[in-house]
């Protein structure tokens, strides 16, 4: 089991060289997709390999000469990789303009670094049916752009086939995630996020078979879960959460049994419907994802029975439904949507009597020792 | 540039502007007291003509933030939000607005607070953070919020789809407002509001263009506060008169050879939102260096130049869609280049606002673009919209002095990098 997890982690850490290898092996083309929500199935149906672009979490040198230092880690990390030439082997890049930083910074890419394929997509910020016609047009525009780039028609059958493949990936990821709920502690959270992220950079066909084997081996494991406080970890919306922090939480005696990471539940919680027109089905999928801090849920704000945070409701419900004792909020520095939602999220957790703690993360988060002390205090609170 | 000119450092139109602003806020306070109209808080480029046509009292927290910044009251409002868990790096227009709201609700004596809203309207064409800001206002004031999603004008997106999407939402907004007020929407009144707006917009644009004259009859910082009438009051017919009189005054200055200050040496572009708390310092410093700020793409944010009474709904949707901040960086870079050509500009000051990412993220690129394209000199300074903790007066002063020295030593060549 650990061998497979280690292999997946290695594939993730070598993600840029993996691209070159895949291209050499197959002669295919690769499209880099910035987090989050990009319709990878369309890319796959056009005969391309979609890979998610995770920025480098090392020191930022080059990007700081072009960006304000209060740009978020994900934006600065990917820009750093771009400037270091790590994306030179990509044939194209694409993004849903999920927030202001991605929206404004991605354009600079388009002008400074030429790619054969460059696609910006708008997922309307009103998550309700009023957005459906525009969203549908955006998906059709993506389909046409990919068809033009590859010369391959994306037929409904091909798209359905890709959707089924990606649904299978999501389903396997959910199965893996369920194991940590039923057998807490068997899978380290830091292994799981990397195992999920590996699926975002590898061909799904290969990844799915590896994941099936991994699930079989975890079922065969004789690991026995002890009694530990169960926590959910939220935040760090579109990047890779730091391995050290996740490990620290679990080493200190808690077990992470839920998250809302992009490299976690946010990626695999919902499937694309497989019936009817696949483009229409995809629009429905994008309107039915789990709540996100960057988007607006109009129905909540018009009526009298408003919740202070739709996202907070989701987190609190998840905690209650899964017998989780507390929430740890990972706050990536300079993520504006999360930082604003954070204020309401905290209120919501207080309202629902959910014990929580906040840890700052990101490139300038401070020492691990400080985090250790905070986690220790928090876990003592949970054990009371 | 000649230096034997007469000096007229204050436009007479400032007095008229002061009265327009004072009357507006006085009227809003009276409306709140009497309750004769519902009050709505809105954003700069939301489809606000719909609100005026429905006879709402319409208030702009972003304009209020600028006032608080200029009056050095924003810091206290921002501090209140920090005490409530809002991060220091978040947009200070937003923190000022939320801080003032919290102070008002909790009886903490905010600076000249806006009368409380009955309804909120927001469009995400300036940024997406503003939607979250308005959600928080909706929570604190416990009033409904309508959000107009405004897709970014990016290459490849058919603009008719964007306009159509906004128009559909305007239709939903009208239906909501009819129910909210119990009144039928009056399309004739909308036409009249848009007509007034189109005349105001034309007057505003004509007024801004007066600085094409060399020497400029006023500095850009003198013209900038006159954004207010076209933003907040353009539904009123008298606003076009304000701009007509202003243009007249500037024409008289040109005829009589009056310039805003002595020893004007350089015609310079300003990019970004002004540092409202530092206007006096910056004006004095720039004047001492002979730098005359002539124009800025910032004024385009308040142009609303699509207003057309012959097609009111479409033009309202277009003003929302084509809001300057909703344009992509290539458009902005080319637009800025054209300003340099039209206004005969020889250099540019690009003002990072540390808490405004939409303005600042692409700024370096635009500065670099015009510098390479035109061989002009650009410099970047650092500060913020309304929070002076992000601003270092001494450091900025030195940077501007270095910039002036570089201008003096003449002439930067094409391809030099921004400093």
PDB file of N, CA and C in Angstrom, chain A residues 65-68 70-71 97 99-101 103-105 107-108 111-112 120 122 124-126 130-131 134 137-138 141 292-297 301-302 306 308 331 334-336 339-344 347, chain B residues 84-87 89-90 124-125 127-129 131-132 135-136 138-140 142-145 147 149-152 154 156-157 161 165 169 176 325-326 328-330 332 352 354 357-358 360-362 365:
ATOM      1  N   UNK A  65       9.591  39.841  -9.206  1.00  0.00           N
ATOM      2  CA  UNK A  65       9.974  41.017  -9.989  1.00  0.00           C
ATOM      3  C   UNK A  65       8.825  41.481 -10.886  1.00  0.00           C
ATOM      4  N   UNK A  66       7.813  40.631 -11.036  1.00  0.00           N
ATOM      5  CA  UNK A  66       6.697  40.965 -11.919  1.00  0.00           C
ATOM      6  C   UNK A  66       5.384  41.173 -11.173  1.00  0.00           C
ATOM      7  N   UNK A  67       5.307  40.606  -9.981  1.00  0.00           N
ATOM      8  CA  UNK A  67       4.032  40.635  -9.260  1.00  0.00           C
ATOM      9  C   UNK A  67       4.209  41.312  -7.916  1.00  0.00           C
ATOM     10  N   UNK A  68       3.115  41.821  -7.402  1.00  0.00           N
ATOM     11  CA  UNK A  68       3.164  42.339  -6.042  1.00  0.00           C
ATOM     12  C   UNK A  68       3.432  41.170  -5.103  1.00  0.00           C
ATOM     13  N   UNK A  70       2.136  40.613  -2.423  1.00  0.00           N
ATOM     14  CA  UNK A  70       0.938  40.115  -1.741  1.00  0.00           C
ATOM     15  C   UNK A  70       0.013  39.361  -2.683  1.00  0.00           C
ATOM     16  N   UNK A  71       0.549  38.910  -3.825  1.00  0.00           N
ATOM     17  CA  UNK A  71      -0.207  37.959  -4.640  1.00  0.00           C
ATOM     18  C   UNK A  71      -0.156  36.618  -3.905  1.00  0.00           C
ATOM     19  N   UNK A  97     -11.539  31.555 -14.837  1.00  0.00           N
ATOM     20  CA  UNK A  97     -11.099  32.755 -14.113  1.00  0.00           C
ATOM     21  C   UNK A  97     -11.827  32.809 -12.766  1.00  0.00           C
ATOM     22  N   UNK A  99     -10.909  33.841  -9.679  1.00  0.00           N
ATOM     23  CA  UNK A  99     -10.788  34.930  -8.720  1.00  0.00           C
ATOM     24  C   UNK A  99     -10.039  36.073  -9.398  1.00  0.00           C
ATOM     25  N   UNK A 100      -9.923  37.192  -8.712  1.00  0.00           N
ATOM     26  CA  UNK A 100      -9.283  38.368  -9.322  1.00  0.00           C
ATOM     27  C   UNK A 100      -7.828  38.105  -9.678  1.00  0.00           C
ATOM     28  N   UNK A 101      -7.157  37.374  -8.816  1.00  0.00           N
ATOM     29  CA  UNK A 101      -5.727  37.186  -9.074  1.00  0.00           C
ATOM     30  C   UNK A 101      -5.509  36.340 -10.316  1.00  0.00           C
ATOM     31  N   UNK A 103      -7.670  35.925 -12.666  1.00  0.00           N
ATOM     32  CA  UNK A 103      -8.261  36.673 -13.771  1.00  0.00           C
ATOM     33  C   UNK A 103      -7.275  37.682 -14.375  1.00  0.00           C
ATOM     34  N   UNK A 104      -6.616  38.443 -13.527  1.00  0.00           N
ATOM     35  CA  UNK A 104      -5.765  39.503 -14.053  1.00  0.00           C
ATOM     36  C   UNK A 104      -4.360  39.003 -14.377  1.00  0.00           C
ATOM     37  N   UNK A 105      -3.930  38.020 -13.618  1.00  0.00           N
ATOM     38  CA  UNK A 105      -2.561  37.564 -13.805  1.00  0.00           C
ATOM     39  C   UNK A 105      -2.433  36.620 -14.991  1.00  0.00           C
ATOM     40  N   UNK A 107      -3.856  36.835 -17.773  1.00  0.00           N
ATOM     41  CA  UNK A 107      -3.743  37.588 -19.031  1.00  0.00           C
ATOM     42  C   UNK A 107      -2.300  37.936 -19.343  1.00  0.00           C
ATOM     43  N   UNK A 108      -1.538  38.204 -18.291  1.00  0.00           N
ATOM     44  CA  UNK A 108      -0.137  38.574 -18.505  1.00  0.00           C
ATOM     45  C   UNK A 108       0.609  37.391 -19.136  1.00  0.00           C
ATOM     46  N   UNK A 111       0.218  37.301 -22.880  1.00  0.00           N
ATOM     47  CA  UNK A 111       0.965  38.286 -23.656  1.00  0.00           C
ATOM     48  C   UNK A 111       2.466  38.047 -23.591  1.00  0.00           C
ATOM     49  N   UNK A 112       2.917  37.551 -22.454  1.00  0.00           N
ATOM     50  CA  UNK A 112       4.366  37.391 -22.281  1.00  0.00           C
ATOM     51  C   UNK A 112       4.893  36.042 -22.751  1.00  0.00           C
ATOM     52  N   UNK A 120      -9.226  31.098 -21.871  1.00  0.00           N
ATOM     53  CA  UNK A 120      -9.767  31.623 -20.606  1.00  0.00           C
ATOM     54  C   UNK A 120     -11.270  31.362 -20.599  1.00  0.00           C
ATOM     55  N   UNK A 122     -15.061  31.675 -18.449  1.00  0.00           N
ATOM     56  CA  UNK A 122     -15.821  32.335 -17.389  1.00  0.00           C
ATOM     57  C   UNK A 122     -16.887  31.387 -16.845  1.00  0.00           C
ATOM     58  N   UNK A 124     -19.811  31.666 -14.555  1.00  0.00           N
ATOM     59  CA  UNK A 124     -20.509  32.775 -13.897  1.00  0.00           C
ATOM     60  C   UNK A 124     -20.468  32.652 -12.376  1.00  0.00           C
ATOM     61  N   UNK A 125     -20.336  33.799 -11.734  1.00  0.00           N
ATOM     62  CA  UNK A 125     -20.195  33.795 -10.276  1.00  0.00           C
ATOM     63  C   UNK A 125     -21.526  33.605  -9.556  1.00  0.00           C
ATOM     64  N   UNK A 126     -22.633  33.831 -10.263  1.00  0.00           N
ATOM     65  CA  UNK A 126     -23.936  33.510  -9.672  1.00  0.00           C
ATOM     66  C   UNK A 126     -24.195  32.031  -9.882  1.00  0.00           C
ATOM     67  N   UNK A 130     -29.893  31.171 -13.507  1.00  0.00           N
ATOM     68  CA  UNK A 130     -29.775  32.343 -14.383  1.00  0.00           C
ATOM     69  C   UNK A 130     -28.439  32.310 -15.135  1.00  0.00           C
ATOM     70  N   UNK A 131     -27.481  31.580 -14.618  1.00  0.00           N
ATOM     71  CA  UNK A 131     -26.158  31.521 -15.250  1.00  0.00           C
ATOM     72  C   UNK A 131     -26.046  30.423 -16.302  1.00  0.00           C
ATOM     73  N   UNK A 134     -25.369  31.212 -20.229  1.00  0.00           N
ATOM     74  CA  UNK A 134     -24.024  31.725 -20.512  1.00  0.00           C
ATOM     75  C   UNK A 134     -22.978  30.627 -20.318  1.00  0.00           C
ATOM     76  N   UNK A 137     -22.898  28.357 -23.220  1.00  0.00           N
ATOM     77  CA  UNK A 137     -22.157  28.960 -24.342  1.00  0.00           C
ATOM     78  C   UNK A 137     -20.653  28.872 -24.123  1.00  0.00           C
ATOM     79  N   UNK A 138     -20.234  29.058 -22.881  1.00  0.00           N
ATOM     80  CA  UNK A 138     -18.805  28.971 -22.588  1.00  0.00           C
ATOM     81  C   UNK A 138     -18.271  27.562 -22.836  1.00  0.00           C
ATOM     82  N   UNK A 141     -18.001  27.058 -26.482  1.00  0.00           N
ATOM     83  CA  UNK A 141     -16.842  27.808 -27.000  1.00  0.00           C
ATOM     84  C   UNK A 141     -15.557  27.023 -26.733  1.00  0.00           C
ATOM     85  N   UNK A 292     -18.297  27.086  -2.707  1.00  0.00           N
ATOM     86  CA  UNK A 292     -16.927  27.582  -2.815  1.00  0.00           C
ATOM     87  C   UNK A 292     -16.880  29.023  -2.307  1.00  0.00           C
ATOM     88  N   UNK A 293     -15.752  29.384  -1.728  1.00  0.00           N
ATOM     89  CA  UNK A 293     -15.646  30.723  -1.146  1.00  0.00           C
ATOM     90  C   UNK A 293     -15.613  31.825  -2.195  1.00  0.00           C
ATOM     91  N   UNK A 294     -15.274  31.480  -3.439  1.00  0.00           N
ATOM     92  CA  UNK A 294     -15.170  32.548  -4.434  1.00  0.00           C
ATOM     93  C   UNK A 294     -16.501  32.872  -5.100  1.00  0.00           C
ATOM     94  N   UNK A 295     -17.486  32.002  -4.983  1.00  0.00           N
ATOM     95  CA  UNK A 295     -18.718  32.189  -5.759  1.00  0.00           C
ATOM     96  C   UNK A 295     -19.872  32.723  -4.903  1.00  0.00           C
ATOM     97  N   UNK A 296     -20.915  33.147  -5.633  1.00  0.00           N
ATOM     98  CA  UNK A 296     -22.062  33.782  -4.990  1.00  0.00           C
ATOM     99  C   UNK A 296     -23.291  32.887  -5.182  1.00  0.00           C
ATOM    100  N   UNK A 297     -24.028  32.714  -4.119  1.00  0.00           N
ATOM    101  CA  UNK A 297     -25.209  31.847  -4.164  1.00  0.00           C
ATOM    102  C   UNK A 297     -26.445  32.730  -3.993  1.00  0.00           C
ATOM    103  N   UNK A 301     -29.052  35.154  -0.641  1.00  0.00           N
ATOM    104  CA  UNK A 301     -28.921  36.564  -0.264  1.00  0.00           C
ATOM    105  C   UNK A 301     -30.155  37.411  -0.565  1.00  0.00           C
ATOM    106  N   UNK A 302     -31.119  36.808  -1.262  1.00  0.00           N
ATOM    107  CA  UNK A 302     -32.313  37.584  -1.616  1.00  0.00           C
ATOM    108  C   UNK A 302     -33.392  37.451  -0.542  1.00  0.00           C
ATOM    109  N   UNK A 306     -31.560  34.280   5.434  1.00  0.00           N
ATOM    110  CA  UNK A 306     -30.204  34.197   4.898  1.00  0.00           C
ATOM    111  C   UNK A 306     -29.254  33.516   5.862  1.00  0.00           C
ATOM    112  N   UNK A 308     -25.266  33.242   6.934  1.00  0.00           N
ATOM    113  CA  UNK A 308     -24.117  34.129   6.787  1.00  0.00           C
ATOM    114  C   UNK A 308     -23.079  33.525   5.845  1.00  0.00           C
ATOM    115  N   UNK A 331      -5.192  28.755   6.423  1.00  0.00           N
ATOM    116  CA  UNK A 331      -5.443  30.048   5.790  1.00  0.00           C
ATOM    117  C   UNK A 331      -4.236  30.415   4.943  1.00  0.00           C
ATOM    118  N   UNK A 334      -2.903  35.822   1.610  1.00  0.00           N
ATOM    119  CA  UNK A 334      -3.251  36.632   0.434  1.00  0.00           C
ATOM    120  C   UNK A 334      -4.280  35.991  -0.495  1.00  0.00           C
ATOM    121  N   UNK A 335      -5.082  35.082   0.041  1.00  0.00           N
ATOM    122  CA  UNK A 335      -6.202  34.580  -0.760  1.00  0.00           C
ATOM    123  C   UNK A 335      -7.426  35.402  -0.348  1.00  0.00           C
ATOM    124  N   UNK A 336      -7.752  36.397  -1.138  1.00  0.00           N
ATOM    125  CA  UNK A 336      -8.807  37.342  -0.750  1.00  0.00           C
ATOM    126  C   UNK A 336     -10.180  36.688  -0.543  1.00  0.00           C
ATOM    127  N   UNK A 339     -10.138  34.782   2.652  1.00  0.00           N
ATOM    128  CA  UNK A 339      -9.971  35.652   3.818  1.00  0.00           C
ATOM    129  C   UNK A 339     -11.266  36.374   4.179  1.00  0.00           C
ATOM    130  N   UNK A 340     -12.042  36.743   3.180  1.00  0.00           N
ATOM    131  CA  UNK A 340     -13.326  37.392   3.487  1.00  0.00           C
ATOM    132  C   UNK A 340     -14.333  36.371   4.017  1.00  0.00           C
ATOM    133  N   UNK A 341     -14.386  35.225   3.342  1.00  0.00           N
ATOM    134  CA  UNK A 341     -15.331  34.193   3.774  1.00  0.00           C
ATOM    135  C   UNK A 341     -14.976  33.690   5.175  1.00  0.00           C
ATOM    136  N   UNK A 342     -13.688  33.710   5.460  1.00  0.00           N
ATOM    137  CA  UNK A 342     -13.155  33.225   6.732  1.00  0.00           C
ATOM    138  C   UNK A 342     -13.878  33.852   7.932  1.00  0.00           C
ATOM    139  N   UNK A 343     -14.145  35.158   7.811  1.00  0.00           N
ATOM    140  CA  UNK A 343     -14.785  35.863   8.933  1.00  0.00           C
ATOM    141  C   UNK A 343     -16.175  35.257   9.185  1.00  0.00           C
ATOM    142  N   UNK A 344     -16.889  34.986   8.101  1.00  0.00           N
ATOM    143  CA  UNK A 344     -18.236  34.432   8.231  1.00  0.00           C
ATOM    144  C   UNK A 344     -18.191  32.943   8.605  1.00  0.00           C
ATOM    145  N   UNK A 347     -17.748  32.623  12.222  1.00  0.00           N
ATOM    146  CA  UNK A 347     -19.021  32.906  12.914  1.00  0.00           C
ATOM    147  C   UNK A 347     -19.940  31.688  12.847  1.00  0.00           C
TER     148      UNK A 347
ATOM    149  N   UNK B  84     -12.132  42.666  13.962  1.00  0.00           N
ATOM    150  CA  UNK B  84     -13.188  41.656  13.775  1.00  0.00           C
ATOM    151  C   UNK B  84     -12.684  40.454  12.971  1.00  0.00           C
ATOM    152  N   UNK B  85     -11.398  40.436  12.657  1.00  0.00           N
ATOM    153  CA  UNK B  85     -10.838  39.260  11.978  1.00  0.00           C
ATOM    154  C   UNK B  85     -10.568  39.435  10.494  1.00  0.00           C
ATOM    155  N   UNK B  86     -10.811  40.638   9.957  1.00  0.00           N
ATOM    156  CA  UNK B  86     -10.520  40.871   8.540  1.00  0.00           C
ATOM    157  C   UNK B  86      -9.018  41.150   8.388  1.00  0.00           C
ATOM    158  N   UNK B  87      -8.423  40.527   7.381  1.00  0.00           N
ATOM    159  CA  UNK B  87      -6.981  40.659   7.180  1.00  0.00           C
ATOM    160  C   UNK B  87      -6.604  42.061   6.704  1.00  0.00           C
ATOM    161  N   UNK B  89      -4.420  42.924   4.552  1.00  0.00           N
ATOM    162  CA  UNK B  89      -4.127  43.072   3.116  1.00  0.00           C
ATOM    163  C   UNK B  89      -5.378  43.132   2.247  1.00  0.00           C
ATOM    164  N   UNK B  90      -6.563  42.963   2.843  1.00  0.00           N
ATOM    165  CA  UNK B  90      -7.794  43.014   2.037  1.00  0.00           C
ATOM    166  C   UNK B  90      -8.086  44.443   1.592  1.00  0.00           C
ATOM    167  N   UNK B 124     -19.854  42.422 -10.460  1.00  0.00           N
ATOM    168  CA  UNK B 124     -18.454  42.009 -10.271  1.00  0.00           C
ATOM    169  C   UNK B 124     -17.566  42.428 -11.445  1.00  0.00           C
ATOM    170  N   UNK B 125     -17.913  43.541 -12.101  1.00  0.00           N
ATOM    171  CA  UNK B 125     -17.098  43.972 -13.244  1.00  0.00           C
ATOM    172  C   UNK B 125     -15.834  44.724 -12.822  1.00  0.00           C
ATOM    173  N   UNK B 127     -14.181  43.760  -9.765  1.00  0.00           N
ATOM    174  CA  UNK B 127     -13.427  42.660  -9.165  1.00  0.00           C
ATOM    175  C   UNK B 127     -14.434  41.688  -8.574  1.00  0.00           C
ATOM    176  N   UNK B 128     -13.955  40.515  -8.196  1.00  0.00           N
ATOM    177  CA  UNK B 128     -14.900  39.575  -7.594  1.00  0.00           C
ATOM    178  C   UNK B 128     -14.939  39.730  -6.076  1.00  0.00           C
ATOM    179  N   UNK B 129     -13.923  40.363  -5.523  1.00  0.00           N
ATOM    180  CA  UNK B 129     -13.925  40.605  -4.080  1.00  0.00           C
ATOM    181  C   UNK B 129     -15.122  41.461  -3.665  1.00  0.00           C
ATOM    182  N   UNK B 131     -18.076  41.391  -4.576  1.00  0.00           N
ATOM    183  CA  UNK B 131     -19.279  40.593  -4.314  1.00  0.00           C
ATOM    184  C   UNK B 131     -19.287  40.139  -2.854  1.00  0.00           C
ATOM    185  N   UNK B 132     -18.116  39.700  -2.395  1.00  0.00           N
ATOM    186  CA  UNK B 132     -18.005  39.241  -0.999  1.00  0.00           C
ATOM    187  C   UNK B 132     -18.232  40.416  -0.043  1.00  0.00           C
ATOM    188  N   UNK B 135     -21.798  40.914   0.198  1.00  0.00           N
ATOM    189  CA  UNK B 135     -22.437  39.843   0.986  1.00  0.00           C
ATOM    190  C   UNK B 135     -22.334  40.181   2.481  1.00  0.00           C
ATOM    191  N   UNK B 136     -21.188  40.688   2.862  1.00  0.00           N
ATOM    192  CA  UNK B 136     -21.005  41.031   4.280  1.00  0.00           C
ATOM    193  C   UNK B 136     -21.899  42.207   4.674  1.00  0.00           C
ATOM    194  N   UNK B 138     -24.728  42.807   3.325  1.00  0.00           N
ATOM    195  CA  UNK B 138     -26.069  42.227   3.387  1.00  0.00           C
ATOM    196  C   UNK B 138     -26.288  41.540   4.733  1.00  0.00           C
ATOM    197  N   UNK B 139     -25.260  40.874   5.206  1.00  0.00           N
ATOM    198  CA  UNK B 139     -25.360  40.209   6.510  1.00  0.00           C
ATOM    199  C   UNK B 139     -25.508  41.241   7.637  1.00  0.00           C
ATOM    200  N   UNK B 140     -24.630  42.238   7.643  1.00  0.00           N
ATOM    201  CA  UNK B 140     -24.647  43.195   8.761  1.00  0.00           C
ATOM    202  C   UNK B 140     -25.923  44.051   8.767  1.00  0.00           C
ATOM    203  N   UNK B 142     -28.714  43.205   7.210  1.00  0.00           N
ATOM    204  CA  UNK B 142     -29.884  42.334   7.113  1.00  0.00           C
ATOM    205  C   UNK B 142     -30.863  42.809   6.033  1.00  0.00           C
ATOM    206  N   UNK B 143     -30.338  43.083   4.858  1.00  0.00           N
ATOM    207  CA  UNK B 143     -31.173  43.505   3.723  1.00  0.00           C
ATOM    208  C   UNK B 143     -30.818  42.650   2.509  1.00  0.00           C
ATOM    209  N   UNK B 144     -31.751  42.539   1.534  1.00  0.00           N
ATOM    210  CA  UNK B 144     -31.481  41.688   0.361  1.00  0.00           C
ATOM    211  C   UNK B 144     -30.354  42.243  -0.511  1.00  0.00           C
ATOM    212  N   UNK B 145     -29.724  41.315  -1.204  1.00  0.00           N
ATOM    213  CA  UNK B 145     -28.607  41.650  -2.088  1.00  0.00           C
ATOM    214  C   UNK B 145     -28.848  41.038  -3.465  1.00  0.00           C
ATOM    215  N   UNK B 147     -26.950  40.429  -7.134  1.00  0.00           N
ATOM    216  CA  UNK B 147     -25.610  40.423  -7.745  1.00  0.00           C
ATOM    217  C   UNK B 147     -25.735  40.264  -9.263  1.00  0.00           C
ATOM    218  N   UNK B 149     -23.782  39.293 -12.392  1.00  0.00           N
ATOM    219  CA  UNK B 149     -22.551  38.649 -12.874  1.00  0.00           C
ATOM    220  C   UNK B 149     -22.176  39.260 -14.228  1.00  0.00           C
ATOM    221  N   UNK B 150     -20.945  39.728 -14.318  1.00  0.00           N
ATOM    222  CA  UNK B 150     -20.509  40.452 -15.512  1.00  0.00           C
ATOM    223  C   UNK B 150     -19.281  39.764 -16.098  1.00  0.00           C
ATOM    224  N   UNK B 151     -19.475  38.880 -17.057  1.00  0.00           N
ATOM    225  CA  UNK B 151     -18.312  38.170 -17.599  1.00  0.00           C
ATOM    226  C   UNK B 151     -17.274  39.139 -18.148  1.00  0.00           C
ATOM    227  N   UNK B 152     -16.073  38.747 -17.927  1.00  0.00           N
ATOM    228  CA  UNK B 152     -14.917  39.524 -18.346  1.00  0.00           C
ATOM    229  C   UNK B 152     -14.870  39.590 -19.878  1.00  0.00           C
ATOM    230  N   UNK B 154     -13.032  39.091 -22.652  1.00  0.00           N
ATOM    231  CA  UNK B 154     -11.746  38.467 -22.992  1.00  0.00           C
ATOM    232  C   UNK B 154     -11.785  38.007 -24.437  1.00  0.00           C
ATOM    233  N   UNK B 156     -12.188  36.085 -27.578  1.00  0.00           N
ATOM    234  CA  UNK B 156     -12.887  34.834 -27.867  1.00  0.00           C
ATOM    235  C   UNK B 156     -14.300  34.764 -27.343  1.00  0.00           C
ATOM    236  N   UNK B 157     -14.610  35.486 -26.288  1.00  0.00           N
ATOM    237  CA  UNK B 157     -15.986  35.448 -25.769  1.00  0.00           C
ATOM    238  C   UNK B 157     -16.835  36.387 -26.623  1.00  0.00           C
ATOM    239  N   UNK B 161     -22.966  37.655 -26.288  1.00  0.00           N
ATOM    240  CA  UNK B 161     -23.329  36.728 -25.193  1.00  0.00           C
ATOM    241  C   UNK B 161     -23.210  37.425 -23.841  1.00  0.00           C
ATOM    242  N   UNK B 165     -26.314  38.139 -21.447  1.00  0.00           N
ATOM    243  CA  UNK B 165     -26.303  37.604 -20.068  1.00  0.00           C
ATOM    244  C   UNK B 165     -26.632  38.725 -19.071  1.00  0.00           C
ATOM    245  N   UNK B 169     -30.130  39.440 -16.700  1.00  0.00           N
ATOM    246  CA  UNK B 169     -30.089  39.697 -15.245  1.00  0.00           C
ATOM    247  C   UNK B 169     -30.757  41.031 -14.914  1.00  0.00           C
ATOM    248  N   UNK B 176     -37.583  41.907  -9.731  1.00  0.00           N
ATOM    249  CA  UNK B 176     -37.404  41.916  -8.274  1.00  0.00           C
ATOM    250  C   UNK B 176     -37.774  43.284  -7.694  1.00  0.00           C
ATOM    251  N   UNK B 325     -12.438  48.396 -16.033  1.00  0.00           N
ATOM    252  CA  UNK B 325     -11.746  47.328 -15.292  1.00  0.00           C
ATOM    253  C   UNK B 325     -12.146  45.941 -15.780  1.00  0.00           C
ATOM    254  N   UNK B 326     -13.224  45.868 -16.552  1.00  0.00           N
ATOM    255  CA  UNK B 326     -13.679  44.577 -17.058  1.00  0.00           C
ATOM    256  C   UNK B 326     -13.051  44.250 -18.413  1.00  0.00           C
ATOM    257  N   UNK B 328      -9.628  43.384 -20.853  1.00  0.00           N
ATOM    258  CA  UNK B 328      -8.398  42.620 -20.641  1.00  0.00           C
ATOM    259  C   UNK B 328      -7.170  43.518 -20.764  1.00  0.00           C
ATOM    260  N   UNK B 329      -6.033  42.975 -20.355  1.00  0.00           N
ATOM    261  CA  UNK B 329      -4.824  43.798 -20.214  1.00  0.00           C
ATOM    262  C   UNK B 329      -4.339  44.350 -21.552  1.00  0.00           C
ATOM    263  N   UNK B 330      -4.547  43.614 -22.638  1.00  0.00           N
ATOM    264  CA  UNK B 330      -4.091  44.122 -23.939  1.00  0.00           C
ATOM    265  C   UNK B 330      -4.870  45.398 -24.294  1.00  0.00           C
ATOM    266  N   UNK B 332      -6.243  47.435 -22.205  1.00  0.00           N
ATOM    267  CA  UNK B 332      -5.818  48.527 -21.312  1.00  0.00           C
ATOM    268  C   UNK B 332      -4.469  49.095 -21.750  1.00  0.00           C
ATOM    269  N   UNK B 352       0.917  51.604  -7.716  1.00  0.00           N
ATOM    270  CA  UNK B 352       0.440  50.358  -7.111  1.00  0.00           C
ATOM    271  C   UNK B 352      -0.438  50.696  -5.920  1.00  0.00           C
ATOM    272  N   UNK B 354      -1.585  48.655  -2.901  1.00  0.00           N
ATOM    273  CA  UNK B 354      -1.199  47.340  -2.385  1.00  0.00           C
ATOM    274  C   UNK B 354      -2.391  46.449  -2.039  1.00  0.00           C
ATOM    275  N   UNK B 357      -5.751  44.405  -6.023  1.00  0.00           N
ATOM    276  CA  UNK B 357      -5.063  43.533  -6.973  1.00  0.00           C
ATOM    277  C   UNK B 357      -5.514  43.746  -8.414  1.00  0.00           C
ATOM    278  N   UNK B 358      -6.807  43.944  -8.672  1.00  0.00           N
ATOM    279  CA  UNK B 358      -7.216  44.156 -10.071  1.00  0.00           C
ATOM    280  C   UNK B 358      -6.466  45.302 -10.741  1.00  0.00           C
ATOM    281  N   UNK B 360      -3.539  46.562  -9.721  1.00  0.00           N
ATOM    282  CA  UNK B 360      -2.089  46.511  -9.599  1.00  0.00           C
ATOM    283  C   UNK B 360      -1.421  45.335 -10.309  1.00  0.00           C
ATOM    284  N   UNK B 361      -2.122  44.206 -10.425  1.00  0.00           N
ATOM    285  CA  UNK B 361      -1.451  43.016 -10.963  1.00  0.00           C
ATOM    286  C   UNK B 361      -0.943  43.254 -12.386  1.00  0.00           C
ATOM    287  N   UNK B 362      -1.734  43.943 -13.200  1.00  0.00           N
ATOM    288  CA  UNK B 362      -1.337  44.137 -14.601  1.00  0.00           C
ATOM    289  C   UNK B 362      -0.557  45.442 -14.812  1.00  0.00           C
ATOM    290  N   UNK B 365       2.969  45.356 -16.308  1.00  0.00           N
ATOM    291  CA  UNK B 365       2.948  45.017 -17.735  1.00  0.00           C
ATOM    292  C   UNK B 365       2.604  46.256 -18.578  1.00  0.00           C
TER     293      UNK B 365
END
